[in-house]
Coordinates of C-alpha atoms in Angstrom, one line a residue:
X1353 CA -24.8 -34.1 -13.0
X1354 CA -22.9 -32.4 -10.2
X1355 CA -22.0 -29.4 -12.4
X1356 CA -25.7 -28.7 -12.7
X1357 CA -26.2 -29.1 -9.0
X1358 CA -23.5 -26.5 -8.3
X1359 CA -25.4 -24.0 -10.4
X1360 CA -28.7 -24.4 -8.4
X1361 CA -30.1 -21.4 -6.5
X1362 CA -28.7 -21.1 -2.9
X1363 CA -32.1 -21.9 -1.3
X1364 CA -32.3 -25.2 -3.2
X1365 CA -28.7 -26.1 -2.1
X1366 CA -29.5 -25.2 1.6
X1367 CA -32.6 -27.5 1.4
X1368 CA -30.4 -30.3 -0.1
X1369 CA -27.9 -30.0 2.8
X1370 CA -30.8 -30.0 5.3
X1371 CA -32.2 -33.2 3.7
X1372 CA -28.7 -34.8 3.7
X1373 CA -28.5 -34.1 7.5
X1374 CA -32.0 -35.7 8.0
X1375 CA -30.6 -38.9 6.5
X1376 CA -27.1 -38.7 8.1
X1377 CA -28.3 -38.2 11.7
X1378 CA -30.3 -41.4 12.0
X1379 CA -27.5 -43.2 10.2
X1380 CA -25.0 -41.8 12.8
X1381 CA -27.2 -43.1 15.6
X1382 CA -27.6 -46.5 14.0
X1383 CA -23.8 -46.7 13.5
X1384 CA -23.3 -45.8 17.2
X1385 CA -25.7 -48.6 18.4
X1386 CA -24.1 -51.1 16.0
X1387 CA -20.6 -50.2 17.2
X1388 CA -21.7 -50.5 20.9
X1389 CA -23.4 -53.9 20.4
X1390 CA -20.7 -55.2 18.0
X1391 CA -23.1 -56.2 15.2
X1392 CA -24.1 -54.9 11.8
X1393 CA -27.8 -55.8 12.5
X1394 CA -28.6 -54.5 16.0
X1395 CA -32.1 -55.0 17.3
X1396 CA -33.7 -51.5 17.5
X1397 CA -37.3 -52.5 17.6
X1398 CA -37.8 -51.2 21.2
X1399 CA -36.5 -47.6 20.4
X1400 CA -37.0 -47.3 16.6
X1401 CA -38.9 -44.0 17.1
X1402 CA -35.7 -42.4 18.4
X1403 CA -34.3 -42.6 14.9
X1404 CA -37.3 -40.6 13.7
X1405 CA -37.1 -37.8 16.3
X1406 CA -33.4 -37.3 16.2
X1407 CA -33.4 -35.1 13.0
X1408 CA -36.3 -33.0 14.4
X1409 CA -34.3 -32.4 17.5
X1410 CA -30.9 -31.7 15.8
X1411 CA -31.8 -29.8 12.6
X1412 CA -33.4 -26.9 14.5
X1413 CA -30.3 -26.7 16.6
X1414 CA -28.1 -26.6 13.5
X1415 CA -30.3 -23.8 12.1
X1416 CA -30.0 -21.8 15.4
X1417 CA -26.2 -22.1 15.3
X1418 CA -26.1 -20.9 11.6
X1419 CA -24.7 -24.1 10.1
X1420 CA -26.9 -23.6 6.9
X1421 CA -25.8 -19.9 6.5
X1422 CA -22.2 -21.0 5.6
X1423 CA -21.4 -20.9 1.9
X1424 CA -20.0 -24.4 1.2
X1425 CA -17.4 -23.4 -1.5
X1426 CA -15.9 -20.7 0.9
X1427 CA -16.2 -22.7 4.1
X1428 CA -13.1 -23.0 6.3
X1429 CA -12.1 -25.3 9.1
X1430 CA -14.0 -23.3 11.7
X1431 CA -17.2 -24.9 10.5
X1432 CA -16.2 -27.9 12.7
X1433 CA -16.8 -25.8 15.8
X1434 CA -20.3 -25.0 14.7
X1435 CA -20.9 -28.8 14.0
X1436 CA -19.6 -29.7 17.5
X1437 CA -21.7 -27.1 19.2
X1438 CA -24.8 -28.2 17.3
X1439 CA -24.3 -32.0 17.9
X1440 CA -23.4 -31.5 21.5
X1441 CA -26.6 -29.6 22.2
X1442 CA -28.5 -32.2 20.3
X1443 CA -26.9 -35.0 22.4
X1444 CA -27.9 -33.3 25.6
X1445 CA -31.5 -33.1 24.4
X1446 CA -31.4 -36.7 23.3
X1447 CA -30.2 -37.8 26.7
X1448 CA -33.0 -35.9 28.3
X1449 CA -35.5 -37.7 26.0
X1450 CA -34.0 -41.1 26.8
X1451 CA -34.0 -40.5 30.6
X1452 CA -37.6 -39.3 30.6
X1453 CA -38.8 -42.1 28.3
X1454 CA -36.9 -44.7 30.5
X1455 CA -35.4 -46.4 27.4
X1456 CA -33.5 -49.2 29.0
X1457 CA -33.0 -51.0 25.7
X1458 CA -30.9 -48.1 24.3
X1459 CA -27.3 -48.5 25.6
X1460 CA -26.3 -45.3 27.3
X1461 CA -22.7 -45.4 26.0
X1462 CA -24.1 -45.5 22.4
X1463 CA -25.1 -41.8 23.0
X1464 CA -21.5 -40.9 23.5
X1465 CA -20.5 -42.8 20.3
X1466 CA -23.4 -41.1 18.5
X1467 CA -21.8 -37.7 19.5
X1468 CA -18.6 -38.7 17.7
X1469 CA -20.2 -40.3 14.6
X1470 CA -22.6 -37.4 14.1
X1471 CA -19.8 -34.9 14.2
X1472 CA -17.8 -37.0 11.8
X1473 CA -20.7 -37.6 9.4
X1474 CA -22.0 -34.0 9.3
X1475 CA -18.5 -32.4 9.1
X1476 CA -17.4 -34.9 6.4
X1477 CA -20.5 -34.1 4.3
X1478 CA -19.6 -30.4 4.2
X1479 CA -16.0 -31.0 3.3
X1480 CA -16.9 -33.6 0.6
X1481 CA -19.4 -31.1 -0.9
X1482 CA -16.8 -28.3 -0.7
X1483 CA -14.2 -30.5 -2.4
X1484 CA -16.6 -31.5 -5.2
X1485 CA -17.6 -27.9 -5.8
X1486 CA -14.0 -26.7 -6.0
X1487 CA -13.0 -29.5 -8.2
X1488 CA -15.9 -28.6 -10.6
X1489 CA -14.9 -24.9 -10.5
X1490 CA -11.2 -25.8 -11.1
X1491 CA -12.2 -27.6 -14.3
X1492 CA -14.5 -24.8 -15.3
X1493 CA -12.5 -21.7 -14.4
X1494 CA -9.3 -20.2 -15.7
X1495 CA -7.7 -19.4 -12.4
X1496 CA -4.0 -18.5 -12.5
X1497 CA -1.7 -20.7 -10.3
X1498 CA 0.2 -18.7 -7.6
X1499 CA 2.7 -19.8 -5.1
X1500 CA 3.0 -18.1 -1.7
X1501 CA 6.3 -17.1 0.0
X1502 CA 5.6 -17.1 3.7
X1503 CA 3.6 -19.8 5.5
X1504 CA 2.8 -17.7 8.6
X1505 CA -0.6 -16.4 9.6
X1506 CA -0.8 -13.9 6.7
X1507 CA 0.3 -16.6 4.2
X1508 CA -2.5 -19.0 5.4
X1509 CA -5.1 -16.2 5.4
X1510 CA -4.0 -15.3 1.9
X1511 CA -4.2 -18.9 0.7
X1512 CA -7.8 -19.2 2.0
X1513 CA -8.7 -15.8 0.5
X1514 CA -7.3 -16.7 -2.9
X1515 CA -8.8 -20.2 -2.9
X1516 CA -12.3 -18.8 -2.4
X1517 CA -11.8 -16.1 -5.1
X1518 CA -12.2 -16.4 -8.9
X1519 CA -8.8 -15.2 -10.1
X1520 CA -6.0 -17.2 -8.4
X1521 CA -5.4 -20.8 -7.3
X1522 CA -2.7 -21.2 -4.6
X1523 CA -0.6 -24.3 -5.3
X1524 CA 2.4 -24.2 -2.8
X1525 CA 4.0 -22.5 0.1
X1526 CA 7.6 -21.5 0.4
X1527 CA 9.1 -20.6 3.8
X1528 CA 12.6 -20.2 5.3
X1529 CA 11.5 -21.8 8.6
X1530 CA 12.9 -25.3 8.4
X1531 CA 10.3 -26.5 11.0
X1532 CA 7.5 -25.7 8.5
X1533 CA 9.2 -27.2 5.5
X1534 CA 7.6 -30.5 4.5
X1535 CA 4.3 -29.8 6.4
X1536 CA 0.9 -29.1 4.9
X1537 CA -0.9 -25.9 5.8
X1538 CA -4.3 -24.8 4.5
X1539 CA -4.2 -27.8 2.2
X1540 CA -0.8 -26.8 0.6
X1541 CA 2.6 -28.3 1.0
X1542 CA 5.4 -26.1 2.4
X1543 CA 8.6 -26.3 0.4
X1544 CA 12.2 -25.0 0.9
X1545 CA 12.6 -21.7 -1.0
X1546 CA 15.8 -23.1 -2.6
X1547 CA 13.6 -25.4 -4.6
X1548 CA 11.1 -22.6 -5.6
X1549 CA 12.0 -22.4 -9.3
X1550 CA 11.8 -26.2 -9.8
X1551 CA 8.5 -26.6 -7.8
X1552 CA 6.9 -23.6 -9.6
X1553 CA 7.9 -25.1 -13.0
X1554 CA 6.4 -28.5 -12.0
X1555 CA 3.1 -26.8 -11.0
X1556 CA 2.9 -24.6 -14.1
X1557 CA 3.1 -21.5 -11.8
X1558 CA 4.6 -18.2 -12.9
X1559 CA 3.4 -15.9 -10.1
X1560 CA 4.8 -15.7 -6.6
X1561 CA 3.1 -13.8 -3.8
X1562 CA 5.2 -12.5 -0.9
X1563 CA 3.0 -12.8 2.2
X1564 CA 5.3 -11.4 4.9
X1565 CA 3.8 -8.2 6.1
X1566 CA 5.7 -8.1 9.4
X1567 CA 9.1 -8.5 7.8
X1568 CA 11.5 -5.6 7.2
X1569 CA 11.8 -3.9 3.8
X1570 CA 15.4 -5.1 3.5
X1571 CA 14.4 -8.8 4.0
X1572 CA 11.6 -8.5 1.4
X1573 CA 14.0 -6.8 -1.0
X1574 CA 16.5 -9.6 -0.6
X1575 CA 13.9 -12.2 -1.5
X1576 CA 12.7 -10.1 -4.5
X1577 CA 16.3 -10.1 -5.8
X1578 CA 16.4 -13.9 -5.7
X1579 CA 13.7 -14.0 -8.4
X1580 CA 14.9 -11.1 -10.6
X1581 CA 15.2 -12.1 -14.2
X1582 CA 13.5 -15.5 -13.7
X1583 CA 10.3 -14.8 -15.7
X1584 CA 8.2 -14.8 -12.6
X1585 CA 5.6 -12.1 -11.8
X1586 CA 6.1 -11.1 -8.2
X1587 CA 3.2 -9.9 -6.1
X1588 CA 3.2 -8.6 -2.5
X1589 CA 1.1 -7.9 0.6
X1590 CA 1.6 -4.5 2.1
X1591 CA 3.0 -4.1 5.6
X1592 CA 0.9 -4.9 8.7
X1593 CA 0.2 -1.2 9.2
X1594 CA -1.5 -1.0 5.8
X1595 CA -3.7 -4.0 6.4
X1596 CA -7.1 -3.4 7.9
X1597 CA -7.3 -4.9 11.4
X1598 CA -4.4 -7.3 10.4
X1599 CA -6.8 -9.1 8.0
X1600 CA -5.7 -10.2 4.6
X1601 CA -8.0 -9.4 1.7
X1602 CA -7.5 -10.2 -2.0
X1603 CA -7.7 -6.5 -2.9
X1604 CA -4.7 -5.8 -0.6
X1605 CA -2.5 -7.8 -3.0
X1606 CA -0.5 -5.7 -5.5
X1607 CA 2.4 -6.2 -7.9
X1608 CA 5.9 -5.8 -6.5
X1609 CA 7.1 -2.3 -7.3
X1610 CA 10.6 -1.0 -7.6
X1611 CA 10.0 0.9 -4.3
X1612 CA 9.9 -2.6 -2.6
X1613 CA 13.4 -3.2 -4.0
X1614 CA 15.0 0.2 -3.7
X1615 CA 13.3 1.5 -0.6
X1616 CA 15.1 1.4 2.7
X1617 CA 13.9 0.3 6.2
X1618 CA 12.6 3.5 7.6
X1619 CA 14.1 5.0 10.8
X1620 CA 11.4 5.1 13.5
X1621 CA 10.1 8.7 13.6
X1622 CA 11.2 10.9 16.5
X1623 CA 7.8 11.6 18.2
X1624 CA 8.8 14.9 19.6
X1625 CA 9.9 16.1 16.2
X1626 CA 7.1 14.9 14.1
X1627 CA 4.4 16.2 16.4
X1628 CA 5.8 19.5 17.6
X1629 CA 4.5 21.5 14.6
X1630 CA 1.3 19.4 14.2
X1631 CA -0.3 18.0 17.3
X1632 CA -3.0 20.3 18.5
X1633 CA -2.3 22.8 15.8
X1634 CA -4.0 24.0 12.6
X1635 CA -1.9 22.9 9.6
X1636 CA -2.2 24.1 6.0
X1637 CA -0.7 22.2 3.0
X1638 CA -0.4 23.9 -0.3
X1639 CA -0.5 21.6 -3.4
X1640 CA -2.4 19.2 -1.2
X1641 CA -3.6 17.2 -4.2
X1642 CA -0.1 16.4 -5.5
X1643 CA 1.7 13.2 -4.7
X1644 CA 4.0 14.8 -2.0
X1645 CA 1.2 17.1 -0.7
X1646 CA -1.3 14.2 -0.4
X1647 CA 1.2 12.0 1.5
X1648 CA 2.0 15.0 3.8
X1649 CA -1.7 15.3 4.6
X1650 CA -2.0 11.6 5.4
X1651 CA 0.9 11.6 7.8
X1652 CA -0.2 15.0 9.4
X1653 CA -3.6 13.5 10.3
X1654 CA -1.8 10.6 12.0
X1655 CA -0.3 13.2 14.4
X1656 CA -3.7 14.7 15.5
X1657 CA -3.8 18.3 14.3
X1658 CA -6.8 20.4 15.5
X1659 CA -7.6 21.1 11.8
X1660 CA -6.1 20.3 8.4
X1661 CA -6.6 22.8 5.6
X1662 CA -6.1 21.5 2.1
X1663 CA -5.1 24.3 -0.3
X1664 CA -5.1 23.3 -4.0
X1665 CA -6.0 24.9 -7.3
X1666 CA -6.9 21.7 -9.2
X1667 CA -10.5 21.0 -8.4
X1668 CA -10.4 17.2 -9.2
X1669 CA -7.2 16.7 -7.2
X1670 CA -8.6 18.5 -4.2
X1671 CA -11.9 16.5 -4.4
X1672 CA -10.0 13.3 -4.7
X1673 CA -7.7 13.8 -1.7
X1674 CA -10.6 15.3 0.4
X1675 CA -12.7 12.1 -0.3
X1676 CA -9.8 9.9 0.7
X1677 CA -9.0 11.7 3.9
X1678 CA -12.5 12.1 5.1
X1679 CA -13.1 8.4 4.6
X1680 CA -9.9 7.4 6.4
X1681 CA -10.2 10.0 9.2
X1682 CA -13.9 10.7 9.7
X1683 CA -13.4 12.2 13.2
X1684 CA -10.8 14.8 12.0
X1685 CA -11.6 18.3 10.9
X1686 CA -10.6 18.7 7.3
X1687 CA -11.2 21.8 5.3
X1688 CA -10.8 22.0 1.5
X1689 CA -9.9 25.4 -0.1
X1690 CA -9.7 26.0 -3.9
X1691 CA -7.1 28.6 -4.5
X1692 CA -3.9 29.6 -6.3
X1693 CA -0.7 30.2 -4.3
X1694 CA -0.1 33.3 -6.4
X1695 CA -3.2 34.9 -4.8
X1696 CA -1.6 36.3 -1.7
X1697 CA -4.8 38.0 -0.5
X1698 CA -6.8 34.8 -0.7
X1699 CA -4.0 33.0 1.2
X1700 CA -4.0 35.6 3.9
X1701 CA -7.8 35.4 4.3
X1702 CA -7.6 31.6 4.5
X1703 CA -4.8 31.7 7.1
X1704 CA -6.6 34.3 9.1
X1705 CA -10.0 32.5 9.0
X1706 CA -8.6 29.2 10.2
X1707 CA -5.9 30.6 12.4
X1708 CA -3.1 28.5 10.8
X1709 CA 0.0 27.6 12.9
X1710 CA 2.0 25.6 10.3
X1711 CA 2.3 25.7 6.5
X1712 CA 3.8 23.0 4.4
X1713 CA 4.4 24.5 0.9
X1714 CA 4.3 21.7 -1.6
X1715 CA 2.7 23.5 -4.5
X1716 CA 5.2 23.6 -7.4
X1717 CA 5.7 22.8 -11.1
X1718 CA 8.3 20.1 -11.1
X1719 CA 8.4 18.5 -14.6
X1720 CA 11.8 19.6 -16.0
X1721 CA 11.0 19.7 -19.8
X1722 CA 7.6 21.4 -19.3
X1723 CA 9.0 24.1 -17.0
X1724 CA 11.9 24.6 -19.4
X1725 CA 9.5 25.3 -22.3
X1726 CA 7.2 27.4 -20.1
X1727 CA 9.7 29.3 -18.0
X1728 CA 7.4 32.2 -17.3
X1729 CA 4.6 30.1 -15.8
X1730 CA 7.1 27.9 -14.0
X1731 CA 8.9 30.8 -12.3
X1732 CA 5.7 32.6 -11.4
X1733 CA 4.4 29.5 -9.7
X1734 CA 7.6 28.2 -8.1
X1735 CA 9.2 31.5 -7.1
X1736 CA 6.4 34.1 -6.8
X1737 CA 3.9 31.6 -5.5
X1738 CA 6.3 30.7 -2.7
X1739 CA 6.9 34.4 -2.1
X1740 CA 3.1 35.1 -1.9
X1741 CA 2.5 32.1 0.4
X1742 CA 5.4 33.1 2.7
X1743 CA 4.3 36.8 2.9
X1744 CA 0.8 35.7 3.7
X1745 CA 2.2 33.5 6.5
X1746 CA 4.4 36.3 7.8
X1747 CA 1.5 38.8 7.8
X1748 CA -0.7 36.4 9.7
X1749 CA 1.9 35.4 12.3
X1750 CA 2.0 31.7 11.2
X1751 CA 4.6 30.0 13.4
X1752 CA 6.2 27.6 10.9
X1753 CA 6.6 27.7 7.1
X1754 CA 8.3 24.7 5.4
X1755 CA 9.2 24.7 1.7
X1756 CA 9.4 21.4 -0.1
X1757 CA 12.5 21.8 -2.3
X1758 CA 14.5 19.5 -4.6
X1759 CA 18.0 18.3 -5.4
X1760 CA 17.6 20.0 -8.8
X1761 CA 18.1 23.3 -7.0
X1762 CA 21.8 22.5 -6.5
X1763 CA 23.9 23.9 -9.3
X1764 CA 20.9 23.9 -11.6
X1765 CA 21.1 23.4 -15.4
X1766 CA 17.3 23.9 -15.9
X1767 CA 14.7 26.5 -15.2
X1768 CA 12.8 24.3 -12.8
X1769 CA 15.9 23.7 -10.6
X1770 CA 16.9 27.4 -10.7
X1771 CA 13.3 28.4 -9.8
X1772 CA 13.4 26.2 -6.7
X1773 CA 16.8 27.5 -5.7
X1774 CA 15.5 31.0 -6.0
X1775 CA 12.5 30.1 -3.9
X1776 CA 15.0 28.9 -1.2
X1777 CA 16.8 32.3 -1.4
X1778 CA 13.5 34.1 -1.1
X1779 CA 12.7 32.3 2.1
X1780 CA 16.3 32.9 3.5
X1781 CA 15.7 36.6 2.9
X1782 CA 12.3 36.6 4.6
X1783 CA 13.7 34.8 7.6
X1784 CA 15.8 37.8 8.4
X1785 CA 12.7 40.0 8.8
X1786 CA 11.3 40.6 12.2
X1787 CA 8.3 38.2 12.7
X1788 CA 7.2 35.1 14.5
X1789 CA 7.3 32.9 11.4
X1790 CA 10.2 30.4 11.2
X1791 CA 11.0 29.6 7.6
X1792 CA 12.9 26.5 6.5
X1793 CA 13.5 24.4 3.4
X1794 CA 13.7 20.6 3.0
X1795 CA 15.7 19.5 0.0
X1796 CA 15.5 15.9 -1.4
X1797 CA 15.7 13.9 -4.6
X1798 CA 13.3 12.0 -6.7
X1799 CA 10.3 10.3 -5.0
X1800 CA 9.3 6.8 -6.2
X1801 CA 5.9 6.8 -7.7
X1802 CA 5.3 10.6 -7.6
X1803 CA 3.8 12.3 -10.6
X1804 CA 7.2 13.7 -11.5
X1805 CA 9.0 10.4 -11.2
X1806 CA 10.0 8.2 -14.1
X1807 CA 8.4 5.2 -12.4
X1808 CA 4.8 5.8 -13.6
X1809 CA 6.1 6.4 -17.2
X1810 CA 8.1 3.2 -17.1
X1811 CA 5.0 1.3 -15.8
X1812 CA 2.9 2.5 -18.7
X1813 CA 5.6 1.7 -21.3
X1814 CA 6.0 -1.8 -19.9
X1815 CA 2.2 -2.3 -19.9
X1816 CA 2.1 -1.3 -23.6
X1817 CA 4.8 -3.8 -24.4
X1818 CA 7.7 -1.3 -24.6
X1819 CA 10.0 0.1 -25.5
X1820 CA 11.1 1.7 -22.2
X1821 CA 12.8 5.0 -22.9
X1822 CA 15.8 6.1 -20.9
X1823 CA 17.6 9.4 -21.6
X1824 CA 21.2 8.2 -21.2
X1825 CA 23.0 5.0 -20.2
X1826 CA 24.9 6.9 -17.4
X1827 CA 22.1 9.1 -16.0
X1828 CA 21.7 8.5 -12.2
X1829 CA 19.2 9.8 -9.6
X1830 CA 18.6 9.7 -5.9
X1831 CA 15.3 7.9 -4.9
X1832 CA 13.2 7.8 -1.8
X1833 CA 9.7 6.4 -1.2
X1834 CA 6.9 8.9 -0.8
X1835 CA 6.0 7.9 2.8
X1836 CA 9.6 8.1 4.0
X1837 CA 10.1 11.5 2.3
X1838 CA 6.9 13.0 3.9
X1839 CA 7.8 11.6 7.3
X1840 CA 11.3 13.2 7.1
X1841 CA 9.9 16.5 5.9
X1842 CA 7.6 16.7 8.9
X1843 CA 10.5 16.0 11.3
X1844 CA 13.0 18.4 9.6
X1845 CA 10.4 21.2 9.6
X1846 CA 10.2 21.2 13.3
X1847 CA 14.0 21.7 13.7
X1848 CA 14.1 24.9 11.8
X1849 CA 15.4 28.0 13.6
X1850 CA 15.0 30.4 10.6
X1851 CA 16.4 30.2 7.1
X1852 CA 17.6 26.6 7.5
X1853 CA 18.2 24.4 4.5
X1854 CA 17.7 20.8 5.5
X1855 CA 18.9 18.0 3.2
X1856 CA 17.6 14.5 3.5
X1857 CA 20.0 11.5 3.3
X1858 CA 18.8 9.8 0.1
X1859 CA 21.2 6.8 0.2
X1860 CA 23.1 5.7 -2.8
X1861 CA 22.2 7.1 -6.3
X1862 CA 20.6 4.7 -8.8
X1863 CA 21.3 4.3 -12.5
X1864 CA 18.0 4.9 -14.4
X1865 CA 18.8 2.2 -16.9
X1866 CA 19.1 -0.3 -14.0
X1867 CA 15.8 1.0 -12.6
X1868 CA 14.2 0.3 -16.0
X1869 CA 15.8 -3.2 -16.1
X1870 CA 14.5 -4.1 -12.6
X1871 CA 11.0 -2.8 -13.4
X1872 CA 10.8 -4.9 -16.6
X1873 CA 12.0 -8.1 -14.7
X1874 CA 9.7 -7.5 -11.8
X1875 CA 6.8 -7.4 -14.3
X1876 CA 7.7 -10.9 -15.4
X1877 CA 9.4 -9.9 -18.6
X1878 CA 13.0 -10.0 -19.9
X1879 CA 15.0 -7.2 -21.4
X1880 CA 15.4 -7.4 -25.1
X1881 CA 18.9 -6.9 -26.4
X1882 CA 19.2 -5.2 -29.8
X1883 CA 22.2 -7.4 -30.8
X1884 CA 20.4 -10.8 -30.5
X1885 CA 16.8 -9.7 -30.5
X1886 CA 16.1 -12.0 -27.6
X1887 CA 13.8 -10.9 -24.8
X1888 CA 10.4 -9.2 -24.4
X1889 CA 10.9 -5.4 -23.9
X1890 CA 13.6 -3.2 -25.2
X1891 CA 15.3 -0.3 -23.5
X1892 CA 15.7 2.7 -25.9
X1893 CA 18.2 5.6 -25.1
X1894 CA 16.6 8.8 -26.4
X1895 CA 19.1 11.4 -25.2
X1896 CA 19.1 13.9 -22.4
X1897 CA 16.1 16.3 -22.3
X1898 CA 16.6 20.1 -22.3
X1899 CA 18.1 21.2 -19.0
X1900 CA 18.7 17.6 -17.7
X1901 CA 21.9 16.6 -16.0
X1902 CA 23.5 13.2 -15.9
X1903 CA 23.5 13.2 -12.1
X1904 CA 22.0 15.3 -9.3
X1905 CA 23.6 16.7 -6.1
X1906 CA 22.1 17.6 -2.7
X1907 CA 24.6 20.1 -1.5
X1908 CA 26.0 23.3 -3.0
X1909 CA 28.9 23.6 -0.6
X1910 CA 30.6 21.4 1.9
X1911 CA 29.4 23.3 5.0
X1912 CA 27.0 20.7 6.4
X1913 CA 26.2 19.3 9.8
X1914 CA 24.2 16.4 11.0
X1915 CA 21.1 17.0 13.1
X1916 CA 19.9 14.7 15.8
X1917 CA 18.0 12.6 13.2
X1918 CA 20.3 10.2 11.3
X1919 CA 18.8 11.0 7.9
X1920 CA 18.5 14.8 8.1
X1921 CA 21.4 17.2 7.6
X1922 CA 21.5 21.0 7.9
X1923 CA 23.4 22.9 5.2
X1924 CA 24.8 26.3 5.6
X1925 CA 24.6 28.1 2.3
X1926 CA 25.0 31.7 1.0
X1927 CA 22.1 34.1 0.8
X1928 CA 21.6 37.2 -1.2
X1929 CA 21.7 40.9 -0.3
X1930 CA 18.0 41.9 0.4
X1931 CA 18.2 45.0 -1.8
X1932 CA 19.8 43.2 -4.7
X1933 CA 17.2 40.4 -4.4
X1934 CA 14.3 42.8 -4.3
X1935 CA 15.4 44.7 -7.3
X1936 CA 16.1 41.7 -9.5
X1937 CA 12.9 39.9 -8.4
X1938 CA 10.9 42.9 -9.8
X1939 CA 12.8 42.6 -13.1
X1940 CA 12.2 38.9 -13.2
X1941 CA 8.4 39.1 -12.4
X1942 CA 7.9 41.8 -15.0
X1943 CA 9.7 39.6 -17.6
X1944 CA 7.5 36.6 -16.7
X1945 CA 4.4 38.7 -17.1
X1946 CA 5.6 39.7 -20.5
X1947 CA 6.8 36.2 -21.3
X1948 CA 10.2 37.7 -22.3
X1949 CA 12.4 34.6 -22.4
X1950 CA 15.6 36.6 -22.9
X1951 CA 15.2 38.8 -19.9
X1952 CA 13.9 35.8 -17.8
X1953 CA 17.0 33.9 -18.5
X1954 CA 19.3 36.8 -17.7
X1955 CA 17.5 37.7 -14.5
X1956 CA 17.5 34.1 -13.3
X1957 CA 21.2 33.8 -14.0
X1958 CA 21.8 37.0 -12.1
X1959 CA 19.9 35.8 -9.1
X1960 CA 21.0 32.2 -9.0
X1961 CA 24.8 32.3 -9.4
X1962 CA 25.1 28.5 -9.7
X1963 CA 22.6 28.4 -12.6
X1964 CA 24.4 27.2 -15.8
X1965 CA 21.7 26.7 -18.5
X1966 CA 22.6 24.4 -21.3
X1967 CA 22.7 25.9 -24.8

């Protein structure tokens, strides 16, 4: 019977609640009089009509206060306040009626008792209805049980948001605060995290949500490590800065990523550094639709430029980042320009038209095997695209030009790394020319989640059930989150004096096989071992790709000094003779236009002395 009632149209259910109140209000008044007189059969013959008018006085007040607008199944404890306001107003009106009618037979103190009983009856009816509806839905739906780590405000908001949704059912809280352990919040018991695995097993729960947006990354990473390899799917709320107005929404919840485990606590940005090239300036970002370029754009807009110019040759990528940025920052002036960095004339016209002060050059081909097999296109884009953009900036008197480089530029064994090192050498040469443009380069390692990272590949392979492919058991890489890399790039760029090579402190290198293992376990699976055939997803070693090294470096020489930022170093590295560079660049460009792989390889080796291509 109740299941059919739960499926009634909303207007019918509102009418049912209203009729319920029409019955409960006289009952509350009768209860109040009975309690006051101390009998179950009070004599109400002299004021029986009051029982008839009380619903007509109170129900319109409830309507005015919006009591019937609340959806019962999603109702929270705040509904009590609405009931109190409504009943209190009704009591005042009732007292006025009693005084004007001079009802001596009605005990005055019973009106106060009525205030209490009416609040209790009306509020209880709502919570009973909510409980019945949720019980019916629990039997009917296929919600997944989820436990919540963190019983603070965010955790409680999350429990309410999940409880009213159709996908998850919160079953328990875990919190390190001993004062909260053993209490009940939002209808859920708070347990000691040490008992998490046992409690989750008892409640048939295999998903754990970390609801601690204000905690540091290192604290969250430590908690994540406790549950590694336990066949538990971990989910997480983003930091407070990523939540809209501090409010938790179900769509904010995401699966724990390896960046939550490997990422470091960021160093607070130096305001003077991060804003000196941006605040009140016109900034242009090449490759604005890429993963690094897009994050640069997001953080640039946080520092109030006069205008941001998005320069990108991929139409869809440009459209996508433009839509995102204009939605997030509607008051900022954002200009989208379709163009290729090899088109120096177009770049010059763009910089002249918008009077650009600062350029962040993120446009590049960065997939090692693709560039290795398409050396001509890779070098044209990475080297001569950089040269065209830099010359355009120099001709238009742009104040700052920052190149996004890579650790693969250090003693490169592949064309991509060699092309990025040659791009650095080109800028070092241009910085010697007379002009107002300050050229600098920022070199860092792999970025978690970027289009060139292994992380998206591993995610797809895990989603497909494996295997996860790793090139070599000993291959290691440096990793950094996209937001941290972009923030450090903006700060390093403002410290350049001309021809500087800045190197970001990437922390400790990570074994790729361990990265794969962590990603598999964070997804709630176990690693299958070939020997025993036990586990869910296997890791396959497929061999190093063409031009790939076992490990990467960040410095060519040892001549390095720390800047005033604790995670930014300045490297002093050799440059080329301008005449030698110019002559060999011409040879290299002609070879690329002809797609002459032999001459390309020879010219690249001649220009980048550290380049040692693999056979």
